[in-house]
């Protein structure tokens, strides 16, 4: 009923998942800074997440961690697990998981990965996800996870349809308050959940991303920005001061820079001040 990718890019770990299951993000993904990430699915056992992360933190490899939690579980043959640690990875599909079910795992230049799914339209879902993950080493982890999930969705995904999707990723010092949470996004109930998750990631990157493609705030551009900010109620003799006030109101303060104006901030300003 679910397909997921667990991945690593350097010291960042995360999971992206989609399913014909409401609020799938409350069940499947988990990750811990400096340790790894886990996806528990099929007849998911939520306690697997903390159990496996604890074993990884103790130094155990992913295959051994999967074997240990499965050995004490009478329903293990109905479950799937994807696990990635600092130097290890594993995917497990129990023999009683509903067809089509299976997975793949490996390691590339950025780190480990594990892809798995059950009640899928066919093995092409996992294969397309594997191809996409391996091809997109240029992307940061959250975007790479979501692009891989979209590839699985486009290949057929969950044979029953779409409903929920989620992204959870961690990295040292990441997040609004440097807590380590790189992304935590959920689509609980949507007819095109994977694409809605991608839209939320776009918004997340806009709000939490660092300045990029910065243009100096001078000359004709400074005048344009000042005029647009004035139309939005932020008139000020100093365009930079007006920009700071508006960006704080618009939750774009993390993209502010003394070097000028971020290209994506300028795009939003132009869109919102016709």
Tab-separated table of C-alpha atoms in Angstrom:
chain	number	residue	atom	x	y	z
A	1	UNK	CA	0.000	0.000	0.000
A	2	UNK	CA	3.069	2.233	0.072
A	3	UNK	CA	6.288	3.146	-1.698
A	4	UNK	CA	9.204	4.974	-0.141
A	5	UNK	CA	12.820	6.021	-0.560
A	6	UNK	CA	15.251	6.264	2.329
A	7	UNK	CA	18.382	8.185	1.413
A	8	UNK	CA	21.621	9.788	2.489
A	9	UNK	CA	23.524	12.744	1.065
A	10	UNK	CA	26.667	13.188	3.126
A	11	UNK	CA	25.607	13.808	6.712
A	12	UNK	CA	21.930	14.331	5.805
A	13	UNK	CA	19.379	11.500	6.077
A	14	UNK	CA	15.733	11.329	5.134
A	15	UNK	CA	12.636	9.534	3.861
A	16	UNK	CA	10.001	10.338	1.260
A	17	UNK	CA	6.859	8.200	1.101
A	18	UNK	CA	3.537	8.043	-0.751
A	19	UNK	CA	0.548	5.756	-0.279
A	20	UNK	CA	-3.182	5.193	-0.657
A	21	UNK	CA	-3.272	5.649	3.099
A	22	UNK	CA	-4.331	8.694	5.083
A	23	UNK	CA	-1.614	10.583	7.004
A	24	UNK	CA	1.076	8.132	5.934
A	25	UNK	CA	3.690	10.530	7.290
A	26	UNK	CA	2.516	9.772	10.829
A	27	UNK	CA	3.456	6.116	10.412
A	28	UNK	CA	6.289	5.447	7.961
A	29	UNK	CA	9.294	7.826	8.227
A	30	UNK	CA	11.881	8.502	10.901
A	31	UNK	CA	15.412	9.899	10.917
A	32	UNK	CA	18.000	10.892	13.504
A	33	UNK	CA	20.898	13.320	13.063
A	34	UNK	CA	24.221	11.509	12.848
A	35	UNK	CA	22.554	8.081	12.841
A	36	UNK	CA	20.363	7.392	9.797
A	37	UNK	CA	16.794	7.022	8.575
A	38	UNK	CA	14.092	4.342	8.551
A	39	UNK	CA	10.844	3.612	6.706
A	40	UNK	CA	8.444	1.050	8.193
A	41	UNK	CA	5.531	0.024	5.965
A	42	UNK	CA	3.220	-2.719	4.648
A	43	UNK	CA	1.708	-3.864	7.955
A	44	UNK	CA	3.840	-1.180	9.544
A	45	UNK	CA	5.183	-1.502	13.075
A	46	UNK	CA	5.813	2.031	14.301
A	47	UNK	CA	8.122	0.898	17.112
A	48	UNK	CA	10.563	-0.393	14.474
A	49	UNK	CA	11.627	3.204	13.849
A	50	UNK	CA	13.090	3.924	17.266
A	51	UNK	CA	14.275	0.341	17.664
A	52	UNK	CA	16.260	0.389	14.424
A	53	UNK	CA	17.634	3.888	14.957
A	54	UNK	CA	18.779	2.837	18.405
A	55	UNK	CA	20.579	-0.187	16.985
A	56	UNK	CA	22.234	1.946	14.295
A	57	UNK	CA	23.335	4.419	16.972
A	58	UNK	CA	24.933	1.540	18.896
A	59	UNK	CA	27.088	0.707	15.871
A	60	UNK	CA	25.057	-2.148	14.393
A	61	UNK	CA	24.788	-2.396	10.594
A	62	UNK	CA	21.464	-1.963	8.811
A	63	UNK	CA	21.057	-5.625	7.721
A	64	UNK	CA	21.769	-6.807	11.253
A	65	UNK	CA	19.359	-4.259	12.731
A	66	UNK	CA	16.603	-5.400	10.374
A	67	UNK	CA	17.302	-9.032	11.252
A	68	UNK	CA	17.212	-8.341	14.983
A	69	UNK	CA	13.885	-6.480	15.059
A	70	UNK	CA	12.322	-8.969	12.636
A	71	UNK	CA	13.421	-12.046	14.568
A	72	UNK	CA	11.325	-11.071	17.581
A	73	UNK	CA	8.242	-10.188	15.513
A	74	UNK	CA	5.690	-12.873	14.633
A	75	UNK	CA	4.257	-10.641	11.882
A	76	UNK	CA	7.614	-9.810	10.258
A	77	UNK	CA	6.653	-11.575	7.023
A	78	UNK	CA	3.876	-9.002	6.543
A	79	UNK	CA	6.190	-6.008	6.944
A	80	UNK	CA	8.644	-3.923	4.918
A	81	UNK	CA	11.623	-1.932	6.161
A	82	UNK	CA	14.043	0.428	4.488
A	83	UNK	CA	17.088	1.472	6.506
A	84	UNK	CA	20.101	3.697	5.807
A	85	UNK	CA	22.878	4.360	8.307
A	86	UNK	CA	26.144	6.259	8.096
A	87	UNK	CA	27.948	3.444	6.254
A	88	UNK	CA	25.224	0.832	5.832
A	89	UNK	CA	21.840	0.195	4.222
A	90	UNK	CA	19.208	-2.522	3.868
A	91	UNK	CA	15.727	-3.163	2.518
A	92	UNK	CA	13.438	-5.957	3.685
A	93	UNK	CA	10.206	-7.251	2.180
A	94	UNK	CA	8.420	-10.003	4.070
A	95	UNK	CA	7.183	-12.966	2.074
A	96	UNK	CA	3.544	-12.282	2.972
A	97	UNK	CA	3.472	-8.644	1.756
A	98	UNK	CA	0.771	-8.045	-0.844
A	99	UNK	CA	1.885	-8.002	-4.464
A	100	UNK	CA	3.582	-6.414	-6.141
A	101	UNK	CA	6.098	-5.968	-3.340
A	102	UNK	CA	9.852	-5.631	-3.324
A	103	UNK	CA	12.781	-3.291	-2.972
A	104	UNK	CA	16.381	-2.449	-3.777
A	105	UNK	CA	19.231	-0.804	-1.907
A	106	UNK	CA	22.798	0.278	-2.468
A	107	UNK	CA	25.379	3.012	-2.031
A	108	UNK	CA	26.620	5.716	-4.389
A	109	UNK	CA	29.003	8.663	-4.193
A	110	UNK	CA	26.707	10.581	-1.808
A	111	UNK	CA	25.789	7.744	0.569
A	112	UNK	CA	23.315	4.910	1.005
A	113	UNK	CA	19.788	4.440	-0.288
A	114	UNK	CA	16.924	1.974	0.111
A	115	UNK	CA	13.753	1.888	-2.018
A	116	UNK	CA	10.750	-0.360	-1.298
A	117	UNK	CA	7.047	-0.706	-1.980
A	118	UNK	CA	4.052	-2.980	-1.679
A	119	UNK	CA	0.704	-3.233	-3.498
A	120	UNK	CA	2.450	-1.511	-6.392
A	121	UNK	CA	1.454	-1.598	-10.054
A	122	UNK	CA	4.653	-3.584	-10.665
A	123	UNK	CA	8.441	-3.748	-10.260
A	124	UNK	CA	8.826	-0.800	-12.635
A	125	UNK	CA	7.922	1.520	-9.732
A	126	UNK	CA	10.998	0.554	-7.712
A	127	UNK	CA	13.179	0.433	-10.822
A	128	UNK	CA	12.187	3.934	-11.953
A	129	UNK	CA	12.813	5.245	-8.455
A	130	UNK	CA	16.234	3.600	-8.377
A	131	UNK	CA	17.169	5.111	-11.738
A	132	UNK	CA	16.046	8.571	-10.643
A	133	UNK	CA	17.844	8.436	-7.307
A	134	UNK	CA	21.116	7.424	-8.965
A	135	UNK	CA	20.770	10.036	-11.718
A	136	UNK	CA	20.097	13.038	-9.454
A	137	UNK	CA	23.255	13.253	-7.366
A	138	UNK	CA	23.245	16.993	-8.147
A	139	UNK	CA	20.245	17.657	-5.898
A	140	UNK	CA	20.150	18.369	-2.154
A	141	UNK	CA	18.609	15.536	-0.152
A	142	UNK	CA	14.997	16.790	0.261
A	143	UNK	CA	14.629	17.584	-3.440
A	144	UNK	CA	16.303	14.325	-4.470
A	145	UNK	CA	13.979	12.305	-2.249
A	146	UNK	CA	10.877	13.999	-3.659
A	147	UNK	CA	12.045	13.698	-7.270
A	148	UNK	CA	12.586	9.977	-6.674
A	149	UNK	CA	9.118	9.667	-5.155
A	150	UNK	CA	7.566	11.472	-8.131
A	151	UNK	CA	9.296	9.020	-10.466
A	152	UNK	CA	7.679	6.118	-8.640
A	153	UNK	CA	4.319	7.840	-8.743
A	154	UNK	CA	4.633	8.442	-12.495
A	155	UNK	CA	5.552	4.776	-13.014
A	156	UNK	CA	2.281	3.648	-11.407
A	157	UNK	CA	2.901	3.892	-7.679
A	158	UNK	CA	0.347	2.406	-5.320
A	159	UNK	CA	-2.015	0.193	-7.344
A	160	UNK	CA	-4.985	1.461	-5.294
A	161	UNK	CA	-4.409	5.140	-6.025
A	162	UNK	CA	-3.172	8.216	-4.164
A	163	UNK	CA	-3.941	9.766	-0.793
A	164	UNK	CA	-1.007	10.575	1.497
A	165	UNK	CA	2.634	11.567	1.128
A	166	UNK	CA	5.384	12.840	3.394
A	167	UNK	CA	8.990	14.001	3.565
A	168	UNK	CA	11.180	13.929	6.658
A	169	UNK	CA	14.886	14.756	6.572
A	170	UNK	CA	17.565	15.752	9.077
A	171	UNK	CA	21.087	17.180	8.971
A	172	UNK	CA	23.401	18.643	11.635
A	173	UNK	CA	22.534	22.268	12.367
A	174	UNK	CA	19.722	22.373	9.796
A	175	UNK	CA	16.329	23.972	10.242
A	176	UNK	CA	14.842	27.279	11.255
A	177	UNK	CA	16.275	27.006	14.773
A	178	UNK	CA	19.265	24.774	13.883
A	179	UNK	CA	17.521	21.839	15.582
A	180	UNK	CA	18.593	19.459	12.817
A	181	UNK	CA	15.248	19.083	11.033
A	182	UNK	CA	15.976	19.784	7.392
A	183	UNK	CA	12.385	19.201	6.181
A	184	UNK	CA	9.204	17.892	7.791
A	185	UNK	CA	6.302	18.036	5.320
A	186	UNK	CA	3.082	16.023	5.198
A	187	UNK	CA	0.178	15.669	2.825
A	188	UNK	CA	-2.421	13.769	4.823
A	189	UNK	CA	-5.295	13.506	2.330
A	190	UNK	CA	-5.008	14.674	-1.286
A	191	UNK	CA	-5.973	13.123	-4.645
A	192	UNK	CA	-2.493	13.857	-6.066
A	193	UNK	CA	-0.467	13.564	-2.889
A	194	UNK	CA	3.053	13.180	-4.311
A	195	UNK	CA	2.717	16.279	-6.495
A	196	UNK	CA	1.206	18.216	-3.619
A	197	UNK	CA	4.230	17.227	-1.540
A	198	UNK	CA	6.486	18.603	-4.285
A	199	UNK	CA	4.538	21.885	-4.194
A	200	UNK	CA	4.970	22.104	-0.431
A	201	UNK	CA	8.696	21.514	-0.849
A	202	UNK	CA	8.825	24.448	-3.282
A	203	UNK	CA	7.223	26.648	-0.612
A	204	UNK	CA	9.487	25.227	2.079
A	205	UNK	CA	12.598	26.012	0.032
A	206	UNK	CA	11.342	29.540	-0.583
A	207	UNK	CA	10.810	30.236	3.111
A	208	UNK	CA	13.756	28.338	4.603
A	209	UNK	CA	16.306	28.484	1.792
A	210	UNK	CA	19.479	30.555	1.877
A	211	UNK	CA	19.921	33.533	-0.470
A	212	UNK	CA	20.742	32.531	-4.049
A	213	UNK	CA	21.159	34.407	-7.331
A	214	UNK	CA	21.492	37.683	-5.441
A	215	UNK	CA	21.108	40.888	-7.493
A	216	UNK	CA	22.558	44.192	-6.161
A	217	UNK	CA	19.819	46.467	-4.887
A	218	UNK	CA	20.827	49.622	-6.759
A	219	UNK	CA	19.869	51.853	-9.663
A	220	UNK	CA	16.665	51.070	-11.546
A	221	UNK	CA	16.129	47.853	-9.594
A	222	UNK	CA	16.287	49.676	-6.253
A	223	UNK	CA	13.706	52.134	-7.548
A	224	UNK	CA	11.430	49.335	-8.780
A	225	UNK	CA	11.694	47.481	-5.463
A	226	UNK	CA	10.933	50.653	-3.505
A	227	UNK	CA	7.866	51.376	-5.641
A	228	UNK	CA	6.546	47.845	-5.309
A	229	UNK	CA	7.103	47.784	-1.557
A	230	UNK	CA	5.306	51.113	-1.315
A	231	UNK	CA	2.268	49.606	-3.023
A	232	UNK	CA	2.341	46.880	-0.376
A	233	UNK	CA	2.363	49.439	2.452
A	234	UNK	CA	6.106	49.485	3.114
A	235	UNK	CA	7.169	52.866	1.812
A	236	UNK	CA	10.604	53.914	3.105
A	237	UNK	CA	13.407	56.153	1.900
A	238	UNK	CA	15.773	53.196	2.251
A	239	UNK	CA	14.714	50.302	-0.070
A	240	UNK	CA	16.740	47.825	1.985
A	241	UNK	CA	14.895	48.787	5.169
A	242	UNK	CA	11.544	48.510	3.409
A	243	UNK	CA	12.546	45.122	2.018
A	244	UNK	CA	13.501	43.896	5.492
A	245	UNK	CA	10.136	44.943	6.915
A	246	UNK	CA	8.135	43.318	4.119
A	247	UNK	CA	10.240	40.128	4.057
A	248	UNK	CA	9.724	39.642	7.783
A	249	UNK	CA	5.978	39.990	7.310
A	250	UNK	CA	6.068	37.563	4.376
A	251	UNK	CA	8.250	34.983	6.234
A	252	UNK	CA	11.138	35.458	3.799
A	253	UNK	CA	13.670	36.831	6.264
A	254	UNK	CA	16.003	33.843	5.872
A	255	UNK	CA	16.596	34.904	2.262
A	256	UNK	CA	17.652	38.431	3.166
A	257	UNK	CA	21.234	39.468	2.463
A	258	UNK	CA	23.201	42.692	2.608
A	259	UNK	CA	24.507	41.899	-0.872
A	260	UNK	CA	21.187	42.794	-2.526
A	261	UNK	CA	17.914	40.990	-3.176
A	262	UNK	CA	17.476	37.250	-3.623
A	263	UNK	CA	16.067	36.338	-7.044
A	264	UNK	CA	13.224	34.282	-5.589
A	265	UNK	CA	12.301	37.082	-3.178
A	266	UNK	CA	12.222	39.475	-6.122
A	267	UNK	CA	9.971	37.058	-8.009
A	268	UNK	CA	7.521	36.947	-5.092
A	269	UNK	CA	7.592	40.728	-4.725
A	270	UNK	CA	6.821	41.233	-8.404
A	271	UNK	CA	4.004	38.692	-8.284
A	272	UNK	CA	2.389	40.221	-5.223
A	273	UNK	CA	2.690	43.891	-6.245
A	274	UNK	CA	1.188	44.141	-9.765
